[in-house]
Amino acid sequence: MLLEVRDLSVNYGHIEAIRDLSFEVPEGTVVTLIGANGAGKSTTLKTISGLRKIRAGSVFYEGKDLAKVSPDRRVQMGISQSPEGRGIFPGMTVRENLEMGAYVRRDRNTAALAPDFERVLTLFPRLQERIKQPAGNLSGGEQQMLAIGRALMAQPRLLLLDEPSMGLAPKLIHQIFRIIEEINSQGTTVLLVEQNAAQALRRADHAYLLETGEIVRSGTGAELAGDAAVRAAYLGGD
Ligand code: ATP
């Protein structure tokens, strides 16, 4: 098991953002957490990255308890997140943003990074075209691609994606999901948080539905896509 989240609870002050959350991400799979706004999806990813403090429960990565592991060290161990709202550096060029993704790597010399640049720019040819431009000049879809590309520069074994389809036109949404599939087929395990449940479930080996901080359903992507309650609340009832 690559990632195991066990009985996890996280608070913001008195607000319980997630409660007793347990789920697993097997190596090589795509696992998705779906649910409405505020269900606790982002909080879960941030806690795995080490950006939020655990109130109770544990996160295990490759069997190791991450409680005392710093966020930077987690990236070095292979956990890399593409954040919600993209979080790119608008004043830096596309190339510089990608280089930032590798900043905790011990081998971040030009030769070592070359294959990773190659991988990212092959996945996202648009970024190659815009490599010297300030990231702030990119369109929303291109910024999303850059955020994913930057996360890949850390050579993750586990890629955490927070709402990669947010704010994108339908055609681009389709493209982003296709690229996520490709990243996965190249051997990277993916934990995907999405409000776009239909698209996410189609690609997921396993899926969990969160409601107000708790898991209320789980199954294969196909099982959840066929679940009456999921269909009514999250798939437009069709
Ligand atoms: P979204 O898609 O809107 O990000 P989400 O499922 O990712 O939704 P979270 O952002 O994890 O949900 O939020 C879970 C709960 O924690 C919500 O009740 C939210 O209001 C609360 N919350 C999130 N961030 C903060 C914060 N910085 N301070 C206080 N409460 C927060």
PDB file of C-alpha atoms and ligand atoms in Angstrom:
ATOM      1  CA  MET A   1       0.000   0.000   0.000  1.00  0.00           C
ATOM      2  CA  LEU A   2       1.523   3.327  -1.034  1.00  0.00           C
ATOM      3  CA  LEU A   3      -0.665   5.548   1.146  1.00  0.00           C
ATOM      4  CA  GLU A   4      -2.844   4.673   4.084  1.00  0.00           C
ATOM      5  CA  VAL A   5      -4.953   7.253   5.892  1.00  0.00           C
ATOM      6  CA  ARG A   6      -6.289   5.929   9.175  1.00  0.00           C
ATOM      7  CA  ASP A   7      -8.972   7.540  11.376  1.00  0.00           C
ATOM      8  CA  LEU A   8      -7.816  11.013  10.366  1.00  0.00           C
ATOM      9  CA  SER A   9      -9.367  14.098  11.963  1.00  0.00           C
ATOM     10  CA  VAL A  10      -8.324  17.677  11.206  1.00  0.00           C
ATOM     11  CA  ASN A  11      -9.709  20.910  12.646  1.00  0.00           C
ATOM     12  CA  TYR A  12      -9.635  24.587  11.783  1.00  0.00           C
ATOM     13  CA  GLY A  13     -10.008  26.019  15.254  1.00  0.00           C
ATOM     14  CA  HIS A  14     -13.262  24.544  16.489  1.00  0.00           C
ATOM     15  CA  ILE A  15     -14.434  23.539  13.027  1.00  0.00           C
ATOM     16  CA  GLU A  16     -14.017  19.837  12.345  1.00  0.00           C
ATOM     17  CA  ALA A  17     -12.998  19.816   8.670  1.00  0.00           C
ATOM     18  CA  ILE A  18     -12.547  16.030   8.463  1.00  0.00           C
ATOM     19  CA  ARG A  19     -13.511  13.338  10.914  1.00  0.00           C
ATOM     20  CA  ASP A  20     -12.324   9.738  11.258  1.00  0.00           C
ATOM     21  CA  LEU A  21     -11.343   9.512   7.624  1.00  0.00           C
ATOM     22  CA  SER A  22      -9.849   6.185   6.515  1.00  0.00           C
ATOM     23  CA  PHE A  23      -8.853   5.254   2.984  1.00  0.00           C
ATOM     24  CA  GLU A  24      -6.060   3.656   1.013  1.00  0.00           C
ATOM     25  CA  VAL A  25      -4.186   4.381  -2.192  1.00  0.00           C
ATOM     26  CA  PRO A  26      -2.562   1.259  -3.672  1.00  0.00           C
ATOM     27  CA  GLU A  27       0.583   1.751  -5.734  1.00  0.00           C
ATOM     28  CA  GLY A  28      -0.070   2.313  -9.442  1.00  0.00           C
ATOM     29  CA  THR A  29      -3.726   3.279  -9.127  1.00  0.00           C
ATOM     30  CA  VAL A  30      -5.847   6.402  -9.554  1.00  0.00           C
ATOM     31  CA  VAL A  31      -7.941   7.035  -6.445  1.00  0.00           C
ATOM     32  CA  THR A  32     -10.424   9.876  -6.289  1.00  0.00           C
ATOM     33  CA  LEU A  33     -12.130  11.759  -3.474  1.00  0.00           C
ATOM     34  CA  ILE A  34     -15.329  13.367  -4.672  1.00  0.00           C
ATOM     35  CA  GLY A  35     -17.811  15.547  -2.826  1.00  0.00           C
ATOM     36  CA  ALA A  36     -19.350  18.996  -2.670  1.00  0.00           C
ATOM     37  CA  ASN A  37     -17.706  22.275  -1.755  1.00  0.00           C
ATOM     38  CA  GLY A  38     -16.443  22.204   1.812  1.00  0.00           C
ATOM     39  CA  ALA A  39     -16.665  18.422   2.191  1.00  0.00           C
ATOM     40  CA  GLY A  40     -13.021  18.289   3.308  1.00  0.00           C
ATOM     41  CA  LYS A  41     -11.272  17.177   0.138  1.00  0.00           C
ATOM     42  CA  SER A  42      -8.635  19.925   0.044  1.00  0.00           C
ATOM     43  CA  THR A  43      -7.982  19.572   3.745  1.00  0.00           C
ATOM     44  CA  THR A  44      -7.293  15.873   3.250  1.00  0.00           C
ATOM     45  CA  LEU A  45      -4.696  16.560   0.541  1.00  0.00           C
ATOM     46  CA  LYS A  46      -3.063  19.353   2.537  1.00  0.00           C
ATOM     47  CA  THR A  47      -2.760  17.045   5.522  1.00  0.00           C
ATOM     48  CA  ILE A  48      -1.087  14.356   3.418  1.00  0.00           C
ATOM     49  CA  SER A  49       1.352  17.021   2.119  1.00  0.00           C
ATOM     50  CA  GLY A  50       2.029  18.130   5.692  1.00  0.00           C
ATOM     51  CA  LEU A  51       0.521  21.608   5.340  1.00  0.00           C
ATOM     52  CA  ARG A  52      -2.226  20.967   7.907  1.00  0.00           C
ATOM     53  CA  LYS A  53      -1.784  19.519  11.355  1.00  0.00           C
ATOM     54  CA  ILE A  54      -3.376  16.206  12.303  1.00  0.00           C
ATOM     55  CA  ARG A  55      -5.703  16.349  15.318  1.00  0.00           C
ATOM     56  CA  ALA A  56      -6.173  12.596  15.514  1.00  0.00           C
ATOM     57  CA  GLY A  57      -5.310   9.577  13.398  1.00  0.00           C
ATOM     58  CA  SER A  58      -2.388   8.840  11.094  1.00  0.00           C
ATOM     59  CA  VAL A  59      -1.073   9.026   7.569  1.00  0.00           C
ATOM     60  CA  PHE A  60       1.248   6.231   6.454  1.00  0.00           C
ATOM     61  CA  TYR A  61       3.318   6.407   3.279  1.00  0.00           C
ATOM     62  CA  GLU A  62       5.137   3.239   2.240  1.00  0.00           C
ATOM     63  CA  GLY A  63       4.296   2.006   5.726  1.00  0.00           C
ATOM     64  CA  LYS A  64       6.004   4.959   7.415  1.00  0.00           C
ATOM     65  CA  ASP A  65       4.084   7.207   9.801  1.00  0.00           C
ATOM     66  CA  LEU A  66       4.376  10.781   8.439  1.00  0.00           C
ATOM     67  CA  ALA A  67       3.464  12.498  11.734  1.00  0.00           C
ATOM     68  CA  LYS A  68       6.962  13.870  12.307  1.00  0.00           C
ATOM     69  CA  VAL A  69       7.979  14.283   8.669  1.00  0.00           C
ATOM     70  CA  SER A  70       8.294  17.869   7.314  1.00  0.00           C
ATOM     71  CA  PRO A  71       6.496  18.912   4.101  1.00  0.00           C
ATOM     72  CA  ASP A  72       9.827  19.250   2.234  1.00  0.00           C
ATOM     73  CA  ARG A  73      10.923  15.801   3.314  1.00  0.00           C
ATOM     74  CA  ARG A  74       7.591  14.394   2.121  1.00  0.00           C
ATOM     75  CA  VAL A  75       8.287  15.810  -1.334  1.00  0.00           C
ATOM     76  CA  GLN A  76      11.701  14.153  -1.255  1.00  0.00           C
ATOM     77  CA  MET A  77      10.007  10.892  -0.303  1.00  0.00           C
ATOM     78  CA  GLY A  78       7.846  11.160  -3.418  1.00  0.00           C
ATOM     79  CA  ILE A  79       4.659  12.971  -2.386  1.00  0.00           C
ATOM     80  CA  SER A  80       4.010  15.991  -4.613  1.00  0.00           C
ATOM     81  CA  GLN A  81       0.914  18.165  -4.769  1.00  0.00           C
ATOM     82  CA  SER A  82      -0.559  20.335  -7.475  1.00  0.00           C
ATOM     83  CA  PRO A  83      -2.601  22.753  -5.370  1.00  0.00           C
ATOM     84  CA  GLU A  84      -6.131  24.025  -5.835  1.00  0.00           C
ATOM     85  CA  GLY A  85      -6.107  27.420  -7.518  1.00  0.00           C
ATOM     86  CA  ARG A  86      -2.823  26.366  -9.148  1.00  0.00           C
ATOM     87  CA  GLY A  87      -0.434  28.360  -6.939  1.00  0.00           C
ATOM     88  CA  ILE A  88       2.036  29.083  -9.711  1.00  0.00           C
ATOM     89  CA  PHE A  89       4.478  32.000  -9.497  1.00  0.00           C
ATOM     90  CA  PRO A  90       3.074  34.559 -11.986  1.00  0.00           C
ATOM     91  CA  GLY A  91       6.216  36.717 -12.235  1.00  0.00           C
ATOM     92  CA  MET A  92       8.475  33.781 -13.036  1.00  0.00           C
ATOM     93  CA  THR A  93       8.768  32.174 -16.456  1.00  0.00           C
ATOM     94  CA  VAL A  94       7.270  28.789 -17.259  1.00  0.00           C
ATOM     95  CA  ARG A  95      10.765  27.261 -17.125  1.00  0.00           C
ATOM     96  CA  GLU A  96      11.516  28.828 -13.741  1.00  0.00           C
ATOM     97  CA  ASN A  97       8.203  27.583 -12.360  1.00  0.00           C
ATOM     98  CA  LEU A  98       9.066  24.061 -13.488  1.00  0.00           C
ATOM     99  CA  GLU A  99      12.519  24.348 -11.919  1.00  0.00           C
ATOM    100  CA  MET A 100      10.872  25.363  -8.636  1.00  0.00           C
ATOM    101  CA  GLY A 101       9.073  22.028  -8.656  1.00  0.00           C
ATOM    102  CA  ALA A 102      12.444  20.319  -8.321  1.00  0.00           C
ATOM    103  CA  TYR A 103      13.803  22.550  -5.573  1.00  0.00           C
ATOM    104  CA  VAL A 104      13.906  19.915  -2.835  1.00  0.00           C
ATOM    105  CA  ARG A 105      15.619  17.366  -5.058  1.00  0.00           C
ATOM    106  CA  ARG A 106      19.208  16.648  -4.140  1.00  0.00           C
ATOM    107  CA  ASP A 107      20.146  16.165  -7.800  1.00  0.00           C
ATOM    108  CA  ARG A 108      18.699  19.344  -9.275  1.00  0.00           C
ATOM    109  CA  ASN A 109      21.460  19.986 -11.793  1.00  0.00           C
ATOM    110  CA  THR A 110      20.699  20.567 -15.463  1.00  0.00           C
ATOM    111  CA  ALA A 111      21.600  17.048 -16.545  1.00  0.00           C
ATOM    112  CA  ALA A 112      19.482  15.381 -13.864  1.00  0.00           C
ATOM    113  CA  LEU A 113      16.454  17.544 -14.616  1.00  0.00           C
ATOM    114  CA  ALA A 114      16.637  17.127 -18.400  1.00  0.00           C
ATOM    115  CA  PRO A 115      14.560  13.906 -18.567  1.00  0.00           C
ATOM    116  CA  ASP A 116      11.925  15.451 -16.305  1.00  0.00           C
ATOM    117  CA  PHE A 117      11.671  18.580 -18.466  1.00  0.00           C
ATOM    118  CA  GLU A 118      11.371  16.264 -21.440  1.00  0.00           C
ATOM    119  CA  ARG A 119       8.579  14.272 -19.791  1.00  0.00           C
ATOM    120  CA  VAL A 120       6.614  17.378 -18.766  1.00  0.00           C
ATOM    121  CA  LEU A 121       7.013  19.180 -22.087  1.00  0.00           C
ATOM    122  CA  THR A 122       5.992  16.045 -23.997  1.00  0.00           C
ATOM    123  CA  LEU A 123       2.857  15.732 -21.849  1.00  0.00           C
ATOM    124  CA  PHE A 124       2.155  19.465 -22.216  1.00  0.00           C
ATOM    125  CA  PRO A 125       3.464  20.757 -25.579  1.00  0.00           C
ATOM    126  CA  ARG A 126       1.756  24.113 -24.887  1.00  0.00           C
ATOM    127  CA  LEU A 127       4.238  24.712 -22.079  1.00  0.00           C
ATOM    128  CA  GLN A 128       7.141  24.176 -24.481  1.00  0.00           C
ATOM    129  CA  GLU A 129       5.713  26.898 -26.725  1.00  0.00           C
ATOM    130  CA  ARG A 130       5.500  29.267 -23.771  1.00  0.00           C
ATOM    131  CA  ILE A 131       8.612  28.214 -21.889  1.00  0.00           C
ATOM    132  CA  LYS A 132      10.152  31.720 -21.704  1.00  0.00           C
ATOM    133  CA  GLN A 133       6.947  33.605 -20.905  1.00  0.00           C
ATOM    134  CA  PRO A 134       5.911  34.795 -17.454  1.00  0.00           C
ATOM    135  CA  ALA A 135       3.484  32.250 -16.011  1.00  0.00           C
ATOM    136  CA  GLY A 136       1.054  35.059 -15.217  1.00  0.00           C
ATOM    137  CA  ASN A 137       0.475  35.489 -18.970  1.00  0.00           C
ATOM    138  CA  LEU A 138      -0.799  31.918 -19.401  1.00  0.00           C
ATOM    139  CA  SER A 139      -4.480  31.061 -19.804  1.00  0.00           C
ATOM    140  CA  GLY A 140      -6.292  29.242 -17.006  1.00  0.00           C
ATOM    141  CA  GLY A 141      -5.866  25.879 -18.686  1.00  0.00           C
ATOM    142  CA  GLU A 142      -2.178  26.466 -19.329  1.00  0.00           C
ATOM    143  CA  GLN A 143      -1.646  27.475 -15.700  1.00  0.00           C
ATOM    144  CA  GLN A 144      -3.303  24.240 -14.639  1.00  0.00           C
ATOM    145  CA  MET A 145      -0.957  22.317 -16.916  1.00  0.00           C
ATOM    146  CA  LEU A 146       1.987  24.206 -15.433  1.00  0.00           C
ATOM    147  CA  ALA A 147       0.897  23.387 -11.886  1.00  0.00           C
ATOM    148  CA  ILE A 148       0.705  19.676 -12.728  1.00  0.00           C
ATOM    149  CA  GLY A 149       4.004  19.852 -14.623  1.00  0.00           C
ATOM    150  CA  ARG A 150       5.683  21.553 -11.704  1.00  0.00           C
ATOM    151  CA  ALA A 151       4.483  18.828  -9.339  1.00  0.00           C
ATOM    152  CA  LEU A 152       5.910  16.203 -11.728  1.00  0.00           C
ATOM    153  CA  MET A 153       9.353  17.852 -11.631  1.00  0.00           C
ATOM    154  CA  ALA A 154       9.724  16.498  -8.086  1.00  0.00           C
ATOM    155  CA  GLN A 155       9.567  12.960  -9.558  1.00  0.00           C
ATOM    156  CA  PRO A 156       6.611  11.933  -7.400  1.00  0.00           C
ATOM    157  CA  ARG A 157       5.540   8.378  -6.753  1.00  0.00           C
ATOM    158  CA  LEU A 158       2.292   9.822  -5.407  1.00  0.00           C
ATOM    159  CA  LEU A 159       0.830  12.824  -7.231  1.00  0.00           C
ATOM    160  CA  LEU A 160      -1.856  14.749  -5.335  1.00  0.00           C
ATOM    161  CA  LEU A 161      -4.147  16.729  -7.637  1.00  0.00           C
ATOM    162  CA  ASP A 162      -6.576  19.245  -6.162  1.00  0.00           C
ATOM    163  CA  GLU A 163      -9.402  20.119  -8.574  1.00  0.00           C
ATOM    164  CA  PRO A 164      -7.353  19.999 -11.790  1.00  0.00           C
ATOM    165  CA  SER A 165     -10.469  20.647 -13.894  1.00  0.00           C
ATOM    166  CA  MET A 166     -11.643  23.691 -11.950  1.00  0.00           C
ATOM    167  CA  GLY A 167     -12.588  26.632 -14.133  1.00  0.00           C
ATOM    168  CA  LEU A 168     -11.668  24.932 -17.412  1.00  0.00           C
ATOM    169  CA  ALA A 169     -13.693  24.722 -20.618  1.00  0.00           C
ATOM    170  CA  PRO A 170     -15.168  21.246 -21.349  1.00  0.00           C
ATOM    171  CA  LYS A 171     -12.650  20.489 -24.082  1.00  0.00           C
ATOM    172  CA  LEU A 172      -9.738  21.292 -21.794  1.00  0.00           C
ATOM    173  CA  ILE A 173     -11.269  19.279 -18.959  1.00  0.00           C
ATOM    174  CA  HIS A 174     -11.282  16.256 -21.243  1.00  0.00           C
ATOM    175  CA  GLN A 175      -7.659  16.901 -22.166  1.00  0.00           C
ATOM    176  CA  ILE A 176      -6.515  17.289 -18.545  1.00  0.00           C
ATOM    177  CA  PHE A 177      -8.146  13.965 -17.578  1.00  0.00           C
ATOM    178  CA  ARG A 178      -6.523  12.246 -20.542  1.00  0.00           C
ATOM    179  CA  ILE A 179      -3.144  13.541 -19.404  1.00  0.00           C
ATOM    180  CA  ILE A 180      -3.801  12.356 -15.851  1.00  0.00           C
ATOM    181  CA  GLU A 181      -4.426   8.884 -17.299  1.00  0.00           C
ATOM    182  CA  GLU A 182      -1.176   9.087 -19.192  1.00  0.00           C
ATOM    183  CA  ILE A 183       0.784  10.186 -16.108  1.00  0.00           C
ATOM    184  CA  ASN A 184      -0.688   7.212 -14.273  1.00  0.00           C
ATOM    185  CA  SER A 185       0.152   4.809 -17.088  1.00  0.00           C
ATOM    186  CA  GLN A 186       3.759   6.031 -16.845  1.00  0.00           C
ATOM    187  CA  GLY A 187       3.811   4.610 -13.316  1.00  0.00           C
ATOM    188  CA  THR A 188       2.809   7.529 -11.085  1.00  0.00           C
ATOM    189  CA  THR A 189       0.107   6.836  -8.513  1.00  0.00           C
ATOM    190  CA  VAL A 190      -2.556   9.568  -8.431  1.00  0.00           C
ATOM    191  CA  LEU A 191      -4.828  10.797  -5.657  1.00  0.00           C
ATOM    192  CA  LEU A 192      -7.345  13.078  -7.327  1.00  0.00           C
ATOM    193  CA  VAL A 193      -9.736  15.469  -5.606  1.00  0.00           C
ATOM    194  CA  GLU A 194     -12.606  16.607  -7.793  1.00  0.00           C
ATOM    195  CA  GLN A 195     -15.977  18.274  -7.835  1.00  0.00           C
ATOM    196  CA  ASN A 196     -16.290  17.078 -11.415  1.00  0.00           C
ATOM    197  CA  ALA A 197     -17.459  13.675 -10.217  1.00  0.00           C
ATOM    198  CA  ALA A 198     -18.479  12.238 -13.576  1.00  0.00           C
ATOM    199  CA  GLN A 199     -15.055  12.662 -15.145  1.00  0.00           C
ATOM    200  CA  ALA A 200     -13.170  11.623 -12.018  1.00  0.00           C
ATOM    201  CA  LEU A 201     -15.193   8.418 -11.493  1.00  0.00           C
ATOM    202  CA  ARG A 202     -14.667   7.381 -15.097  1.00  0.00           C
ATOM    203  CA  ARG A 203     -10.905   7.243 -14.543  1.00  0.00           C
ATOM    204  CA  ALA A 204     -10.684   6.091 -10.929  1.00  0.00           C
ATOM    205  CA  ASP A 205      -9.748   2.585  -9.853  1.00  0.00           C
ATOM    206  CA  HIS A 206     -11.259   3.402  -6.499  1.00  0.00           C
ATOM    207  CA  ALA A 207     -13.388   6.289  -5.256  1.00  0.00           C
ATOM    208  CA  TYR A 208     -14.583   7.743  -1.987  1.00  0.00           C
ATOM    209  CA  LEU A 209     -17.470  10.154  -1.514  1.00  0.00           C
ATOM    210  CA  LEU A 210     -16.992  12.752   1.221  1.00  0.00           C
ATOM    211  CA  GLU A 211     -19.833  14.607   2.886  1.00  0.00           C
ATOM    212  CA  THR A 212     -19.148  17.133   5.648  1.00  0.00           C
ATOM    213  CA  GLY A 213     -15.797  15.631   6.511  1.00  0.00           C
ATOM    214  CA  GLU A 214     -16.762  11.958   6.458  1.00  0.00           C
ATOM    215  CA  ILE A 215     -16.623   9.143   3.940  1.00  0.00           C
ATOM    216  CA  VAL A 216     -20.185   8.110   3.197  1.00  0.00           C
ATOM    217  CA  ARG A 217     -19.622   5.814   0.192  1.00  0.00           C
ATOM    218  CA  SER A 218     -16.724   3.956  -1.379  1.00  0.00           C
ATOM    219  CA  GLY A 219     -16.203   1.564  -4.235  1.00  0.00           C
ATOM    220  CA  THR A 220     -14.691   1.306  -7.671  1.00  0.00           C
ATOM    221  CA  GLY A 221     -15.172   4.342  -9.879  1.00  0.00           C
ATOM    222  CA  ALA A 222     -17.819   2.418 -11.814  1.00  0.00           C
ATOM    223  CA  GLU A 223     -19.645   1.351  -8.642  1.00  0.00           C
ATOM    224  CA  LEU A 224     -19.930   4.902  -7.373  1.00  0.00           C
ATOM    225  CA  ALA A 225     -20.913   6.175 -10.813  1.00  0.00           C
ATOM    226  CA  GLY A 226     -23.778   3.639 -10.710  1.00  0.00           C
ATOM    227  CA  ASP A 227     -24.832   4.396  -7.139  1.00  0.00           C
ATOM    228  CA  ALA A 228     -28.301   5.970  -7.007  1.00  0.00           C
ATOM    229  CA  ALA A 229     -27.446   8.475  -4.260  1.00  0.00           C
ATOM    230  CA  VAL A 230     -24.235   9.535  -6.013  1.00  0.00           C
ATOM    231  CA  ARG A 231     -26.092   9.908  -9.296  1.00  0.00           C
ATOM    232  CA  ALA A 232     -28.826  12.027  -7.752  1.00  0.00           C
ATOM    233  CA  ALA A 233     -26.530  14.364  -5.827  1.00  0.00           C
ATOM    234  CA  TYR A 234     -23.368  14.543  -7.911  1.00  0.00           C
ATOM    235  CA  LEU A 235     -24.034  13.377 -11.452  1.00  0.00           C
ATOM    236  CA  GLY A 236     -27.045  15.499 -12.258  1.00  0.00           C
ATOM    237  CA  GLY A 237     -29.384  12.544 -11.759  1.00  0.00           C
ATOM    238  CA  ASP A 238     -28.869  11.102 -15.230  1.00  0.00           C
TER     239      ASP A 238
HETATM  240  P1  ATP B   1     -13.465  23.067  -1.751  1.00  0.00           P
HETATM  241  O1  ATP B   1     -13.689  22.407  -3.036  1.00  0.00           O
HETATM  242  O2  ATP B   1     -14.346  24.257  -1.527  1.00  0.00           O
HETATM  243  O3  ATP B   1     -12.026  23.349  -1.425  1.00  0.00           O
HETATM  244  P2  ATP B   1     -13.253  20.862   0.034  1.00  0.00           P
HETATM  245  O4  ATP B   1     -14.060  19.625  -0.033  1.00  0.00           O
HETATM  246  O5  ATP B   1     -11.875  20.792  -0.473  1.00  0.00           O
HETATM  247  O6  ATP B   1     -14.016  22.038  -0.671  1.00  0.00           O
HETATM  248  P3  ATP B   1     -12.138  21.923   2.439  1.00  0.00           P
HETATM  249  O7  ATP B   1     -11.579  23.115   1.766  1.00  0.00           O
HETATM  250  O8  ATP B   1     -11.220  20.854   2.856  1.00  0.00           O
HETATM  251  O9  ATP B   1     -13.293  21.292   1.551  1.00  0.00           O
HETATM  252  O10 ATP B   1     -12.979  22.428   3.702  1.00  0.00           O
HETATM  253  C1  ATP B   1     -13.510  21.562   4.716  1.00  0.00           C
HETATM  254  C2  ATP B   1     -14.133  22.390   5.834  1.00  0.00           C
HETATM  255  O11 ATP B   1     -13.142  23.167   6.485  1.00  0.00           O
HETATM  256  C3  ATP B   1     -15.192  23.382   5.372  1.00  0.00           C
HETATM  257  O12 ATP B   1     -16.193  23.442   6.372  1.00  0.00           O
HETATM  258  C4  ATP B   1     -14.448  24.684   5.299  1.00  0.00           C
HETATM  259  O13 ATP B   1     -15.312  25.776   5.512  1.00  0.00           O
HETATM  260  C5  ATP B   1     -13.431  24.553   6.423  1.00  0.00           C
HETATM  261  N1  ATP B   1     -12.191  25.275   6.117  1.00  0.00           N
HETATM  262  C6  ATP B   1     -11.360  25.075   5.072  1.00  0.00           C
HETATM  263  N2  ATP B   1     -10.305  25.885   5.102  1.00  0.00           N
HETATM  264  C7  ATP B   1     -10.454  26.649   6.216  1.00  0.00           C
HETATM  265  C8  ATP B   1      -9.693  27.700   6.834  1.00  0.00           C
HETATM  266  N3  ATP B   1      -8.534  28.111   6.303  1.00  0.00           N
HETATM  267  N4  ATP B   1     -10.165  28.227   7.970  1.00  0.00           N
HETATM  268  C9  ATP B   1     -11.329  27.811   8.523  1.00  0.00           C
HETATM  269  N5  ATP B   1     -12.095  26.824   8.007  1.00  0.00           N
HETATM  270  C10 ATP B   1     -11.673  26.252   6.869  1.00  0.00           C
END
